[in-house]
């Protein structure tokens, strides 16, 4: 469907069969239309992390793959050069 002049694609997460197509046409799509008009469809509860939040997760996930001196060096460089300038910025997807 299109919304405000932009094409929007949303998977129904159901197998493509005659029964499911009928279910989608009679129940799922009308419910989606109601949610679109109420504004509920586009609500996004997923919070976008900042560079600092993501870096902490990344350092934690990779700590077992790196020597302690490497971890300390990476943390030092991150805190000195990256965090002051980019730590507060939210991550976005660029396509």
JSON list of C-alpha atoms in Angstrom, two decimals:
[
{"chain": "A", "resi": 1, "resn": "UNK", "atom": "CA", "xyz": [0.00, 0.00, 0.00]},
{"chain": "A", "resi": 2, "resn": "UNK", "atom": "CA", "xyz": [1.03, 3.61, -0.18]},
{"chain": "A", "resi": 3, "resn": "UNK", "atom": "CA", "xyz": [0.95, 6.12, 2.66]},
{"chain": "A", "resi": 4, "resn": "UNK", "atom": "CA", "xyz": [1.66, 9.84, 2.28]},
{"chain": "A", "resi": 5, "resn": "UNK", "atom": "CA", "xyz": [2.90, 9.19, -1.25]},
{"chain": "A", "resi": 6, "resn": "UNK", "atom": "CA", "xyz": [5.41, 6.53, -0.21]},
{"chain": "A", "resi": 7, "resn": "UNK", "atom": "CA", "xyz": [5.16, 2.82, -0.97]},
{"chain": "A", "resi": 8, "resn": "UNK", "atom": "CA", "xyz": [5.04, 0.65, 2.17]},
{"chain": "A", "resi": 9, "resn": "UNK", "atom": "CA", "xyz": [5.55, -3.12, 2.17]},
{"chain": "A", "resi": 10, "resn": "UNK", "atom": "CA", "xyz": [4.67, -5.21, 5.18]},
{"chain": "A", "resi": 11, "resn": "UNK", "atom": "CA", "xyz": [4.90, -8.98, 5.40]},
{"chain": "A", "resi": 12, "resn": "UNK", "atom": "CA", "xyz": [1.88, -10.75, 6.86]},
{"chain": "A", "resi": 13, "resn": "UNK", "atom": "CA", "xyz": [4.13, -13.58, 8.09]},
{"chain": "A", "resi": 14, "resn": "UNK", "atom": "CA", "xyz": [1.78, -16.29, 6.87]},
{"chain": "A", "resi": 15, "resn": "UNK", "atom": "CA", "xyz": [2.25, -19.06, 4.32]},
{"chain": "A", "resi": 16, "resn": "UNK", "atom": "CA", "xyz": [0.92, -18.31, 0.83]},
{"chain": "A", "resi": 17, "resn": "UNK", "atom": "CA", "xyz": [-2.13, -20.55, 0.47]},
{"chain": "A", "resi": 18, "resn": "UNK", "atom": "CA", "xyz": [-5.73, -20.01, -0.67]},
{"chain": "A", "resi": 19, "resn": "UNK", "atom": "CA", "xyz": [-6.98, -20.12, 2.92]},
{"chain": "A", "resi": 20, "resn": "UNK", "atom": "CA", "xyz": [-4.40, -17.60, 4.13]},
{"chain": "A", "resi": 21, "resn": "UNK", "atom": "CA", "xyz": [-5.07, -15.26, 1.20]},
{"chain": "A", "resi": 22, "resn": "UNK", "atom": "CA", "xyz": [-8.75, -15.28, 2.11]},
{"chain": "A", "resi": 23, "resn": "UNK", "atom": "CA", "xyz": [-7.87, -14.72, 5.79]},
{"chain": "A", "resi": 24, "resn": "UNK", "atom": "CA", "xyz": [-5.65, -11.79, 4.82]},
{"chain": "A", "resi": 25, "resn": "UNK", "atom": "CA", "xyz": [-8.32, -10.21, 2.63]},
{"chain": "A", "resi": 26, "resn": "UNK", "atom": "CA", "xyz": [-11.12, -10.61, 5.16]},
{"chain": "A", "resi": 27, "resn": "UNK", "atom": "CA", "xyz": [-9.36, -10.03, 8.48]},
{"chain": "A", "resi": 28, "resn": "UNK", "atom": "CA", "xyz": [-5.69, -9.05, 8.49]},
{"chain": "A", "resi": 29, "resn": "UNK", "atom": "CA", "xyz": [-5.70, -6.31, 5.84]},
{"chain": "A", "resi": 30, "resn": "UNK", "atom": "CA", "xyz": [-8.84, -4.57, 7.22]},
{"chain": "A", "resi": 31, "resn": "UNK", "atom": "CA", "xyz": [-7.23, -4.57, 10.69]},
{"chain": "A", "resi": 32, "resn": "UNK", "atom": "CA", "xyz": [-4.07, -3.07, 9.21]},
{"chain": "A", "resi": 33, "resn": "UNK", "atom": "CA", "xyz": [-6.11, -0.34, 7.51]},
{"chain": "A", "resi": 34, "resn": "UNK", "atom": "CA", "xyz": [-7.75, 0.54, 10.83]},
{"chain": "A", "resi": 35, "resn": "UNK", "atom": "CA", "xyz": [-4.34, 0.68, 12.51]},
{"chain": "A", "resi": 36, "resn": "UNK", "atom": "CA", "xyz": [-2.99, 2.89, 9.72]},
{"chain": "A", "resi": 37, "resn": "UNK", "atom": "CA", "xyz": [-5.81, 5.41, 10.13]},
{"chain": "A", "resi": 38, "resn": "UNK", "atom": "CA", "xyz": [-5.49, 5.42, 13.93]},
{"chain": "A", "resi": 39, "resn": "UNK", "atom": "CA", "xyz": [-1.70, 5.92, 13.72]},
{"chain": "A", "resi": 40, "resn": "UNK", "atom": "CA", "xyz": [-1.01, 2.72, 15.65]},
{"chain": "A", "resi": 41, "resn": "UNK", "atom": "CA", "xyz": [0.53, 0.94, 12.64]},
{"chain": "A", "resi": 42, "resn": "UNK", "atom": "CA", "xyz": [3.57, 3.21, 12.46]},
{"chain": "A", "resi": 43, "resn": "UNK", "atom": "CA", "xyz": [4.36, 3.29, 16.18]},
{"chain": "A", "resi": 44, "resn": "UNK", "atom": "CA", "xyz": [7.86, 1.98, 16.72]},
{"chain": "A", "resi": 45, "resn": "UNK", "atom": "CA", "xyz": [8.78, 0.88, 20.21]},
{"chain": "A", "resi": 46, "resn": "UNK", "atom": "CA", "xyz": [12.29, -0.16, 19.18]},
{"chain": "A", "resi": 47, "resn": "UNK", "atom": "CA", "xyz": [14.67, 2.41, 20.57]},
{"chain": "A", "resi": 48, "resn": "UNK", "atom": "CA", "xyz": [17.63, 3.30, 18.37]},
{"chain": "A", "resi": 49, "resn": "UNK", "atom": "CA", "xyz": [20.88, 2.97, 20.34]},
{"chain": "A", "resi": 50, "resn": "UNK", "atom": "CA", "xyz": [23.57, 5.61, 20.42]},
{"chain": "A", "resi": 51, "resn": "UNK", "atom": "CA", "xyz": [27.10, 4.94, 19.23]},
{"chain": "A", "resi": 52, "resn": "UNK", "atom": "CA", "xyz": [28.21, 4.73, 22.88]},
{"chain": "A", "resi": 53, "resn": "UNK", "atom": "CA", "xyz": [25.52, 2.18, 23.79]},
{"chain": "A", "resi": 54, "resn": "UNK", "atom": "CA", "xyz": [26.31, 0.06, 20.77]},
{"chain": "A", "resi": 55, "resn": "UNK", "atom": "CA", "xyz": [30.05, 0.25, 21.41]},
{"chain": "A", "resi": 56, "resn": "UNK", "atom": "CA", "xyz": [29.60, -1.03, 24.96]},
{"chain": "A", "resi": 57, "resn": "UNK", "atom": "CA", "xyz": [27.60, -3.98, 23.62]},
{"chain": "A", "resi": 58, "resn": "UNK", "atom": "CA", "xyz": [30.21, -4.64, 20.93]},
{"chain": "A", "resi": 59, "resn": "UNK", "atom": "CA", "xyz": [33.13, -4.51, 23.38]},
{"chain": "A", "resi": 60, "resn": "UNK", "atom": "CA", "xyz": [31.29, -6.90, 25.69]},
{"chain": "A", "resi": 61, "resn": "UNK", "atom": "CA", "xyz": [30.41, -9.33, 22.88]},
{"chain": "A", "resi": 62, "resn": "UNK", "atom": "CA", "xyz": [33.99, -9.49, 21.59]},
{"chain": "A", "resi": 63, "resn": "UNK", "atom": "CA", "xyz": [35.90, -9.47, 24.89]},
{"chain": "A", "resi": 64, "resn": "UNK", "atom": "CA", "xyz": [36.52, -13.23, 24.76]},
{"chain": "A", "resi": 65, "resn": "UNK", "atom": "CA", "xyz": [38.01, -12.97, 21.27]},
{"chain": "A", "resi": 66, "resn": "UNK", "atom": "CA", "xyz": [40.62, -10.35, 22.15]},
{"chain": "A", "resi": 67, "resn": "UNK", "atom": "CA", "xyz": [43.58, -10.21, 24.47]},
{"chain": "A", "resi": 68, "resn": "UNK", "atom": "CA", "xyz": [43.20, -7.96, 27.49]},
{"chain": "A", "resi": 69, "resn": "UNK", "atom": "CA", "xyz": [45.82, -5.53, 26.16]},
{"chain": "A", "resi": 70, "resn": "UNK", "atom": "CA", "xyz": [43.95, -5.25, 22.86]},
{"chain": "A", "resi": 71, "resn": "UNK", "atom": "CA", "xyz": [40.67, -4.58, 24.71]},
{"chain": "A", "resi": 72, "resn": "UNK", "atom": "CA", "xyz": [42.34, -1.91, 26.84]},
{"chain": "A", "resi": 73, "resn": "UNK", "atom": "CA", "xyz": [43.88, -0.27, 23.76]},
{"chain": "A", "resi": 74, "resn": "UNK", "atom": "CA", "xyz": [40.57, -0.28, 21.86]},
{"chain": "A", "resi": 75, "resn": "UNK", "atom": "CA", "xyz": [38.71, 1.11, 24.86]},
{"chain": "A", "resi": 76, "resn": "UNK", "atom": "CA", "xyz": [41.30, 3.85, 25.35]},
{"chain": "A", "resi": 77, "resn": "UNK", "atom": "CA", "xyz": [41.21, 4.89, 21.69]},
{"chain": "A", "resi": 78, "resn": "UNK", "atom": "CA", "xyz": [37.40, 4.78, 21.62]},
{"chain": "A", "resi": 79, "resn": "UNK", "atom": "CA", "xyz": [37.09, 6.91, 24.79]},
{"chain": "A", "resi": 80, "resn": "UNK", "atom": "CA", "xyz": [39.69, 9.41, 23.61]},
{"chain": "A", "resi": 81, "resn": "UNK", "atom": "CA", "xyz": [38.80, 9.89, 19.94]},
{"chain": "A", "resi": 82, "resn": "UNK", "atom": "CA", "xyz": [35.36, 8.50, 19.08]},
{"chain": "A", "resi": 83, "resn": "UNK", "atom": "CA", "xyz": [33.14, 8.85, 22.15]},
{"chain": "A", "resi": 84, "resn": "UNK", "atom": "CA", "xyz": [33.56, 12.64, 22.59]},
{"chain": "A", "resi": 85, "resn": "UNK", "atom": "CA", "xyz": [32.46, 13.35, 19.01]},
{"chain": "A", "resi": 86, "resn": "UNK", "atom": "CA", "xyz": [30.07, 10.53, 18.12]},
{"chain": "A", "resi": 87, "resn": "UNK", "atom": "CA", "xyz": [29.08, 8.80, 21.37]},
{"chain": "A", "resi": 88, "resn": "UNK", "atom": "CA", "xyz": [25.79, 10.70, 21.74]},
{"chain": "A", "resi": 89, "resn": "UNK", "atom": "CA", "xyz": [24.67, 10.20, 18.12]},
{"chain": "A", "resi": 90, "resn": "UNK", "atom": "CA", "xyz": [21.99, 7.64, 17.31]},
{"chain": "A", "resi": 91, "resn": "UNK", "atom": "CA", "xyz": [22.79, 4.87, 14.86]},
{"chain": "A", "resi": 92, "resn": "UNK", "atom": "CA", "xyz": [20.81, 4.95, 11.65]},
{"chain": "A", "resi": 93, "resn": "UNK", "atom": "CA", "xyz": [20.61, 2.74, 8.61]},
{"chain": "A", "resi": 94, "resn": "UNK", "atom": "CA", "xyz": [21.86, 4.31, 5.42]},
{"chain": "A", "resi": 95, "resn": "UNK", "atom": "CA", "xyz": [20.74, 2.56, 2.25]}
]
